[in-house]
XYZ file of C-alpha atoms in Angstrom:
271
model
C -0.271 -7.142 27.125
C 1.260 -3.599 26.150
C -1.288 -0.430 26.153
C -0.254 1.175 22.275
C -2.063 3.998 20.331
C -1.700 3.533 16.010
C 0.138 6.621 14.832
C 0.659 7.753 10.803
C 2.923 10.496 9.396
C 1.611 10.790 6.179
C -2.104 10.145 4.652
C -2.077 6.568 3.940
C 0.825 5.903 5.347
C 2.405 2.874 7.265
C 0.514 2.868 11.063
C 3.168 2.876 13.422
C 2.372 2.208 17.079
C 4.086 4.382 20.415
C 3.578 4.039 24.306
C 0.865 6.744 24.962
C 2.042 6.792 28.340
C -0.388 9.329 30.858
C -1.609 11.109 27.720
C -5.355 10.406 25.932
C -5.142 11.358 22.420
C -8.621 10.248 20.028
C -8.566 9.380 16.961
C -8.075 12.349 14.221
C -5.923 13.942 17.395
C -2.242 15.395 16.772
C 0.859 13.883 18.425
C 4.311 14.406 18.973
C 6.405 11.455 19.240
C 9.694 10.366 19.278
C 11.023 8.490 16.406
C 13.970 6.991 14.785
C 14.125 9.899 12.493
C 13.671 12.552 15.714
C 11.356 13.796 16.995
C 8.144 13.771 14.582
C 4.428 14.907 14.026
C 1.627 12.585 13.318
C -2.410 11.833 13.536
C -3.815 9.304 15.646
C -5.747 6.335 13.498
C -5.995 3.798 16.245
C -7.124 4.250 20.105
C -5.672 3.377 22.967
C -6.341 -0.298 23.453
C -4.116 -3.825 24.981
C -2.234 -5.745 22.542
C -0.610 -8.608 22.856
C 3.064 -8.168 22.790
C 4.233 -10.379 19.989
C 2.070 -8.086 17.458
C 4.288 -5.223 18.563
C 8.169 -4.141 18.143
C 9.249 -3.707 21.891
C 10.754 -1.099 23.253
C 8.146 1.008 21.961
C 8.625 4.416 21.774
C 6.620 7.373 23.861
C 4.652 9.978 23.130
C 5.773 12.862 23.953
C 2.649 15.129 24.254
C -0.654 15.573 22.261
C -0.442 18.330 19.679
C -1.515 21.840 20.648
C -2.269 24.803 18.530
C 1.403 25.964 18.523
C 2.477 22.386 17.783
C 0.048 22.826 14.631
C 0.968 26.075 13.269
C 5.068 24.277 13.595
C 3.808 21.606 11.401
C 2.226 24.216 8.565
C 5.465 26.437 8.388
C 6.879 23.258 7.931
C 5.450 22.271 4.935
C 5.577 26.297 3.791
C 9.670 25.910 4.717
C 9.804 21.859 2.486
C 7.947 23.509 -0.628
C 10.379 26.110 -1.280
C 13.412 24.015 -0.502
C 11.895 21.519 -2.843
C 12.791 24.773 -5.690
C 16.048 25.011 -4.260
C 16.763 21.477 -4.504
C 15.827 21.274 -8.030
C 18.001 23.964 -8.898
C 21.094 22.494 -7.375
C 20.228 19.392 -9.556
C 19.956 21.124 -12.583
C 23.544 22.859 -11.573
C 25.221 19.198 -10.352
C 23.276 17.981 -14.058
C 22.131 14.799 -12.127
C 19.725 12.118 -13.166
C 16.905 12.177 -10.910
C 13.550 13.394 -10.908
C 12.804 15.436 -7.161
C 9.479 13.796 -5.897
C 8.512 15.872 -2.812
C 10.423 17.267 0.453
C 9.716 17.729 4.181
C 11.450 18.407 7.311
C 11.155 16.624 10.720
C 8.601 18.852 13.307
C 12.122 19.673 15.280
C 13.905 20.685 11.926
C 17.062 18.299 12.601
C 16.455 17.091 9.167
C 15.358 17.602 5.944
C 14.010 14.811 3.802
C 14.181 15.204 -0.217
C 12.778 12.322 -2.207
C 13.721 11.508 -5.511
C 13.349 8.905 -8.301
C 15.726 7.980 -10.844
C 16.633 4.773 -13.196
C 20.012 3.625 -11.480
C 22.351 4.803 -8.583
C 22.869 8.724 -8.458
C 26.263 9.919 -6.642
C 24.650 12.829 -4.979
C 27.549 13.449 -2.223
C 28.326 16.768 -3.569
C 24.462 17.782 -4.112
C 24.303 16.797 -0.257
C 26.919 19.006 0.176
C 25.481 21.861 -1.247
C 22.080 21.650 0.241
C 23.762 21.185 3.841
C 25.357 24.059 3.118
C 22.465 25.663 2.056
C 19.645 24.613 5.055
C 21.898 23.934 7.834
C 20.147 20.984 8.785
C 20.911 17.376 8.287
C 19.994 16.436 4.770
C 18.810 13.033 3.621
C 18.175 12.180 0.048
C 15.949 8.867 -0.369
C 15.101 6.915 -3.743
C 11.853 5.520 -4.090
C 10.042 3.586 -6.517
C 7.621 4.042 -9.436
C 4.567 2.458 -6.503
C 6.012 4.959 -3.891
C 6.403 7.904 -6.243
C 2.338 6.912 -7.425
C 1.633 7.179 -3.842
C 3.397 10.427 -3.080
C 2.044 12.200 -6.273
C -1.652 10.933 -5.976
C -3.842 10.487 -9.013
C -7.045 9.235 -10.637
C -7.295 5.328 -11.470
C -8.319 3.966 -14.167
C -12.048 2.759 -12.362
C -12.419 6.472 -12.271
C -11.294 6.588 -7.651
C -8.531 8.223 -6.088
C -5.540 5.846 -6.664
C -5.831 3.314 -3.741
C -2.175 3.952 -2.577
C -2.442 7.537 -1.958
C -5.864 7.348 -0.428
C -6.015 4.410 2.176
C -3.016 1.531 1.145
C -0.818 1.861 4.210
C 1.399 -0.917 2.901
C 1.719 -2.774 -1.089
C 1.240 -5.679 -0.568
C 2.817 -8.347 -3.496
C 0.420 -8.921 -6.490
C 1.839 -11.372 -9.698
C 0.438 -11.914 -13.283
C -0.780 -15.178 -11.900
C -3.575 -13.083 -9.514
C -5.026 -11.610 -13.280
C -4.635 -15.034 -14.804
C -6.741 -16.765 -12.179
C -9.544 -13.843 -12.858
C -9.509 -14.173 -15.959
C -8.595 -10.700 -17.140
C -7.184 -9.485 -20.191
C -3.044 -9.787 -19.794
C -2.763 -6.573 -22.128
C -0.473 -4.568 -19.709
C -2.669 -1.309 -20.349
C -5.392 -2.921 -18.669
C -3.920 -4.439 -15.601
C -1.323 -1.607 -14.817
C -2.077 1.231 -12.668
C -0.636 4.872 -13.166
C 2.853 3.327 -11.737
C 3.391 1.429 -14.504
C 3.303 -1.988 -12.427
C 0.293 -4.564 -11.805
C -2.267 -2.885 -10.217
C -3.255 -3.345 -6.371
C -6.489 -3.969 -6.850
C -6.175 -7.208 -8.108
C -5.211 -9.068 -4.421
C -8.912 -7.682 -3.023
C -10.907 -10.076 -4.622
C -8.105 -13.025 -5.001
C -8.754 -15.226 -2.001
C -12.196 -15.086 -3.560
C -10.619 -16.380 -6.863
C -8.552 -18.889 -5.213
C -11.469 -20.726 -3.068
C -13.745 -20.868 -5.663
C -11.039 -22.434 -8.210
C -10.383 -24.916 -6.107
C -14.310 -26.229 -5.665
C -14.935 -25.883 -9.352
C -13.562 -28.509 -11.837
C -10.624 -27.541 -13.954
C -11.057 -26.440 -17.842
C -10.908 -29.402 -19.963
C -12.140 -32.016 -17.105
C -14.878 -34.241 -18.195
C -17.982 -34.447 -15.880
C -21.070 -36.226 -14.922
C -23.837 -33.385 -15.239
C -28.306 -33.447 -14.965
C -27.718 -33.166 -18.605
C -25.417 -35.842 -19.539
C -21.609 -36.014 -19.461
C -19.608 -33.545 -20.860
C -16.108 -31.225 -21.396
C -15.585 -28.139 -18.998
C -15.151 -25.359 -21.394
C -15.519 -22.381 -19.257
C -15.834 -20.996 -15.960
C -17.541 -18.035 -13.880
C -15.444 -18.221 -10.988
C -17.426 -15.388 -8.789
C -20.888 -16.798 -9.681
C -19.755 -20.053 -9.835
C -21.119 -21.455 -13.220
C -19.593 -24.389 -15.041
C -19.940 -24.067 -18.882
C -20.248 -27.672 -20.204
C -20.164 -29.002 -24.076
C -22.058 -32.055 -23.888
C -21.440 -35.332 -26.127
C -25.054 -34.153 -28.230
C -23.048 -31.044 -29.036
C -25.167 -29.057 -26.749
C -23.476 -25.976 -24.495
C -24.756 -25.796 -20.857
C -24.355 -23.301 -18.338
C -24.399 -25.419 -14.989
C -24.875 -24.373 -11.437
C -22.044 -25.535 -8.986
C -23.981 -25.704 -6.492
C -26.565 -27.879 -8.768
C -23.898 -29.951 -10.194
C -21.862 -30.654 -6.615
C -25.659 -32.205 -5.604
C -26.181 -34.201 -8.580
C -22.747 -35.491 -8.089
C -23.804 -36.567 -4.525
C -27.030 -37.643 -5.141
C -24.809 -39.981 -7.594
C -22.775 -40.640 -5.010
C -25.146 -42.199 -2.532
């Protein structure tokens, strides 16, 4: 077992975990940790607490010290310092007339590098833009592409239920979601309803699939004929969530059958 505290960078971000070492940070707390990238800022989401060390990456990195007031006010002329290189950027863009579209900026808490994401259809040469902005900052410069889902998550937005899009309020990770998740809930496959702001299938639909999933396989399939209370009959519909078989009936009659009515007639039948 490995003592770990749950670390994120950015609101909804990915949860990364770090050695806390001597130090006692709470949730909601400041940190400054060492990273891959350097040496970064981030808020405490988990506690201190044992884990077993297969769910972890080992080594794991420290942390460095819990964030004070100066650490803080770093942080904020950080983000002052990322918005107006973000205008910079842009501008050298325009001048180098490449095809991207400049997403958002930051620096790492030590200022070793600057971070510009960007989104664009294909590859982008930016060497020369790199260049410039090196030139420019005197920093390490790193330009990353990211997706349509990544660029939703970044830019924030309302959904179309009316919430704060799920990425950029709570979805640390996306998670893999196919036509065949709407299909099974029997949604409309019009694009317009099933996309999210992105453009792709929205997240939502994976919450309620496992529900989807188990109930499809207790209920009998369309078309299957059936013993039923009320005679045999053709399975010509199905409420998967309140699990309710809709049943035409040789008399010509339509029937809206409990499951869990119809799965004890069948075993009273059965016995």
């Amino acid at each position: 077992m490995v003592e770990v505290i749950g670390v994120r960078f950015k609101k909804a971000g990915r949860i990364y975990y770090f050695d806390p070492g001597e130090h006692a940070p709470s949730v909601g707390d400041g940190v400054i940790v060492e990273t891959v990238r350097g040496v970064e800022y981030g808020k405490v989401v988990i506690d201190r607490r044992a884990v077993d060390e297969s769910d972890v990456v080992l080594p794991l990195r420290p942390v460095l010290r819990v964030a004070d007031a100066e650490d803080e006010a770093v942080v904020a002329h950080n983000r002052v310092d990322a918005e107006a290189a973000m205008a910079v950027c842009a501008d050298k863009i325009a001048a180098h007339g490449l095809p991207m579209k400049l997403i958002d900026a930051e620096y790492t808490f030590d200022r070793q590098k600057l971070i510009f994401y960007f989104a664009a259809d294909g590859r982008v040469d930016f060497r020369e833009l790199v260049r410039d902005l090196a030139a420019v900052f005197r920093t390490r410069i790193e330009l990353r592409q990211i997706g349509v889902r990544d660029q939703a998550k970044l830019i924030g937005g309302i959904g179309p239920c009316g919430r704060v899009l799920c990425c950029s309020s709570f979805l640390g990770d996306f998670e893999p979601v196919s036509i065949k998740m709407a299909k099974d809930q029997n949604l409309s496959l019009n694009p317009t309803k099933i996309s999210g702001l992105c453009g792709r299938l929205m997240c939502c639909l994976i919450y309620e699939n496992d529900q989807y999933e188990t109930a499809k396989e207790a209920l009998p399939d369309l078309g299957e004929e059936i013993a039923t209370p009320h005679g045999t009959g053709t399975v010509i519909g199905l409420n998967l969530l309140d699990r309710i078989v809709q049943v035409s009936l040789a008399d010509g009659r339509v029937m809206d059958v409990p499951w869990e009515a119809l799965y004890a007639f069948l075993n009273e039948a059965w016995q």
